[in-house]
Amino acid sequence: MGHPTAIEVRNVSKRYSDDPGLAPALDNVSVDIADNEFFTLLGPSGCGKTTLLRTIAGFEQVSEGEIRLAGEPVNDLPPFKRRVNTVFQSYALFPHMSVAQNIAFGLEMQGLDRKQIAQRVDEMLALVQMQHLAQRKPAELSGGQQQRVALARALAPKPKVLLLDEPLSALDLKLRKEMQVELKRVQKEAGITFIFVTHDQEEALTLSDRIAVMSAGKILQIGTPNDIYERPQHRFVAQFIGDINFLPGHLKRGQQNEKLFVPSGMPVEIPCPAQGFDGSSVQLAFRPERSQLVDPAQPHHLRGVIEAVLYVGTATLYQCRLNNDIKVMLRENNEGLNRGRVVGDRVAVNLPPHACLLMEA
C-alpha cells in the first residue's frame, strides 16, 4: 500500500455460539489498513462490520485469528491498553460537563498535568473549530456540534487509530453531508488512521481512501471508491454500490474478439473484455448512467419501451422493458434539456464497450 501498516487483521473469525448450524459473525476475515488511511467497512445491517470494529477495539474477543496494532499483537490486551479510541453513534458525551471538560476527560485519566491538558484541549477545540463553544454543555449544542465534541474527545489522547461506528447516522441529510467534509478534513489534519463503519454507500464513496465491502461476515472486495464502483468483483458488491442492471448473455468468439450475444429477442453483439470467463454463459452488468438512449431506428442496439419516467432534478430515470421482457433502469442528465420522452415511447439503448462489466451467471 506504500505506507506502514496501522492495523493487521489475520484470519479473524468470531462466533457467539458453538452451534455449527449458526453462521459466525466474522468468517476468516483478513485486511491490512495503512497509517493515516481513511478506511471504511461498508455493508448492510448484520454483515459483521461493527463486530470487526469491536474486535479491533478490544470490546469483543476473537474466536480465531490475530489482530496487530503497529505490528504488535493485541488479542490479549484490554481496550484501555490499546492505542485505539472509538466514536459511537450516540456520542456518549457527559451531560454535566462542558465541551472543554468532556475533551479533557481522557487526558485526566492518563494523568497529564493541568498545563498539558489545557494545551491539548485548546488544540482539539481548534481542530474541530469550536473554541467559541468551550464552556457550553452538550444539551446546548446541535447534533453536528455534539459530533465534533465526541470527535475531539476521542482524538485528544493521541490514539494510533480512531474507530467510528456509524457516527453520522443520527444527523439529518444536510448536516450529514457537512460533517462528511468535516470528518475528512479532521482526519487529514490529525494525521491518523480512521476506520469508519457505515451502511451508507454514498458516504463510503465520499469519505474513503479505501473501502471493504462486507456481507455475511466476510469481506467480498477491498479497493478505492473508484475500484469498488467501476470494477465490482461480485454481484453483491455491484448491486450494493449504486444502481446497476443485469442482462443474461452468451459469449461467442468472433473473428477479432469475443462478443456478447444477448438472447431472447435482442440480436445484438456487445464487445466486452472477457478475460477470465471460461464458460459461455455470463451476466452483462451496466450502470444506468453509462447507457445512452438513441434513435430506435438505429441498428444494433437493445430495444424496449419506456414504462416509467422519474424526474430527479439533475437527471431523469427511465424504467424500460426490453424486448426480452427484462426491465432495466436508464439515466439521462437533464442539462436544461426537455427531451420529451414519455411512457410508451419506444427507445433503443446503446452500451459503449467501456460501460460493460461481465460477471459469472
PDB file of N, CA and C in Angstrom, residues 4-9 31-37:
ATOM      1  N   PRO A   4       3.319   2.478   6.073  1.00  0.00           N
ATOM      2  CA  PRO A   4       3.368   1.498   7.169  1.00  0.00           C
ATOM      3  C   PRO A   4       1.957   1.072   7.550  1.00  0.00           C
ATOM      4  N   THR A   5       1.847  -0.151   8.064  1.00  0.00           N
ATOM      5  CA  THR A   5       0.541  -0.704   8.398  1.00  0.00           C
ATOM      6  C   THR A   5       0.152  -0.331   9.822  1.00  0.00           C
ATOM      7  N   ALA A   6      -1.048   0.233   9.977  1.00  0.00           N
ATOM      8  CA  ALA A   6      -1.560   0.574  11.300  1.00  0.00           C
ATOM      9  C   ALA A   6      -2.248  -0.616  11.948  1.00  0.00           C
ATOM     10  N   ILE A   7      -3.090  -1.309  11.172  1.00  0.00           N
ATOM     11  CA  ILE A   7      -3.863  -2.448  11.678  1.00  0.00           C
ATOM     12  C   ILE A   7      -3.696  -3.628  10.733  1.00  0.00           C
ATOM     13  N   GLU A   8      -3.412  -4.791  11.310  1.00  0.00           N
ATOM     14  CA  GLU A   8      -3.395  -6.044  10.544  1.00  0.00           C
ATOM     15  C   GLU A   8      -4.414  -6.990  11.163  1.00  0.00           C
ATOM     16  N   VAL A   9      -5.342  -7.444  10.366  1.00  0.00           N
ATOM     17  CA  VAL A   9      -6.328  -8.437  10.790  1.00  0.00           C
ATOM     18  C   VAL A   9      -6.025  -9.706  10.016  1.00  0.00           C
ATOM     19  N   VAL A  31      -7.378  -8.295   6.600  1.00  0.00           N
ATOM     20  CA  VAL A  31      -7.243  -6.987   5.957  1.00  0.00           C
ATOM     21  C   VAL A  31      -6.075  -6.240   6.593  1.00  0.00           C
ATOM     22  N   ASP A  32      -5.344  -5.476   5.785  1.00  0.00           N
ATOM     23  CA  ASP A  32      -4.306  -4.566   6.266  1.00  0.00           C
ATOM     24  C   ASP A  32      -4.793  -3.134   6.042  1.00  0.00           C
ATOM     25  N   ILE A  33      -4.647  -2.296   7.058  1.00  0.00           N
ATOM     26  CA  ILE A  33      -5.075  -0.897   6.987  1.00  0.00           C
ATOM     27  C   ILE A  33      -3.864  -0.025   7.267  1.00  0.00           C
ATOM     28  N   ALA A  34      -3.594   0.927   6.380  1.00  0.00           N
ATOM     29  CA  ALA A  34      -2.357   1.700   6.429  1.00  0.00           C
ATOM     30  C   ALA A  34      -2.435   2.860   7.416  1.00  0.00           C
ATOM     31  N   ASP A  35      -1.259   3.320   7.838  1.00  0.00           N
ATOM     32  CA  ASP A  35      -1.171   4.552   8.613  1.00  0.00           C
ATOM     33  C   ASP A  35      -1.806   5.707   7.842  1.00  0.00           C
ATOM     34  N   ASN A  36      -2.537   6.551   8.553  1.00  0.00           N
ATOM     35  CA  ASN A  36      -3.131   7.776   8.001  1.00  0.00           C
ATOM     36  C   ASN A  36      -4.182   7.503   6.926  1.00  0.00           C
ATOM     37  N   GLU A  37      -4.714   6.306   6.895  1.00  0.00           N
ATOM     38  CA  GLU A  37      -5.715   5.958   5.889  1.00  0.00           C
ATOM     39  C   GLU A  37      -7.121   6.158   6.435  1.00  0.00           C
TER      40      GLU A  37
END
